[in-house]
CSV table of C-alpha atoms in Angstrom, one decimal:
chain,number,residue,atom,x,y,z
M,1121,MET,CA,39.4,-25.5,-15.7
M,1122,LEU,CA,38.9,-22.3,-17.7
M,1123,GLN,CA,39.3,-24.5,-20.8
M,1124,TRP,CA,36.4,-26.8,-19.7
M,1125,ALA,CA,34.2,-23.7,-19.1
M,1126,ALA,CA,35.0,-22.5,-22.6
M,1127,ILE,CA,34.2,-26.0,-24.1
M,1128,PHE,CA,30.8,-26.1,-22.3
M,1129,LEU,CA,30.1,-22.6,-23.5
M,1130,VAL,CA,30.7,-23.6,-27.1
M,1131,ILE,CA,28.6,-26.7,-26.7
M,1132,ALA,CA,25.8,-24.5,-25.3
M,1133,LEU,CA,26.0,-22.1,-28.2
M,1134,ILE,CA,26.0,-24.9,-30.8
M,1135,ALA,CA,23.0,-26.7,-29.1
M,1136,ALA,CA,21.1,-23.4,-29.0
M,1137,VAL,CA,21.7,-22.8,-32.7
M,1138,PHE,CA,20.3,-26.3,-33.5
M,1139,GLY,CA,17.3,-25.8,-31.1
M,1140,PHE,CA,18.3,-28.2,-28.3
M,1141,GLY,CA,17.1,-25.9,-25.5
M,1142,GLY,CA,17.6,-28.4,-22.6
M,1143,VAL,CA,21.1,-29.3,-23.7
M,1144,ALA,CA,22.0,-25.6,-24.2
M,1145,ALA,CA,20.7,-24.6,-20.8
M,1146,ALA,CA,22.5,-27.5,-19.0
M,1147,SER,CA,25.8,-26.7,-20.8
M,1148,ALA,CA,25.5,-23.0,-20.1
M,1149,ASN,CA,24.9,-23.7,-16.4
M,1150,ILE,CA,28.0,-26.1,-16.3
M,1151,ALA,CA,30.1,-23.5,-18.0
M,1152,GLN,CA,29.0,-20.8,-15.6
M,1153,ILE,CA,29.7,-23.0,-12.5
M,1154,LEU,CA,33.2,-23.9,-13.8
M,1155,PHE,CA,34.0,-20.3,-14.6
M,1156,PHE,CA,33.1,-19.2,-11.1
M,1157,VAL,CA,35.1,-22.1,-9.5
M,1158,PHE,CA,38.1,-21.0,-11.7
M,1159,LEU,CA,37.6,-17.4,-10.6
M,1160,VAL,CA,37.5,-18.4,-6.9
M,1161,LEU,CA,40.6,-20.6,-7.2
M,1162,PHE,CA,42.4,-17.7,-9.0
M,1163,VAL,CA,41.6,-15.2,-6.3
M,1164,VAL,CA,42.7,-17.7,-3.6
M,1165,ALA,CA,46.0,-18.2,-5.5
M,1166,LEU,CA,46.6,-14.4,-5.7
M,1167,VAL,CA,45.9,-14.0,-2.0
M,1168,ALA,CA,48.2,-16.9,-1.1
M,1169,ARG,CA,51.0,-15.4,-3.2
M,1170,ALA,CA,50.5,-12.0,-1.6
M,1171,VAL,CA,50.6,-13.5,1.9
M,1172,ARG,CA,53.8,-15.4,1.2
M,1173,GLY,CA,55.5,-12.2,0.1
M,1174,ARG,CA,56.7,-13.1,-3.3
């Protein structure tokens, strides 16, 4: 999931360089959403591991 966020971030940067503002904004928003979803899943996994006692 973090890989997809990075891919959309790169797409947003390339689109911004070439002047495609709408595509850049949409890709940046998707990258941001994917990053936060990844972050939430990571925290949930850490908590689950701590609760299990490993």
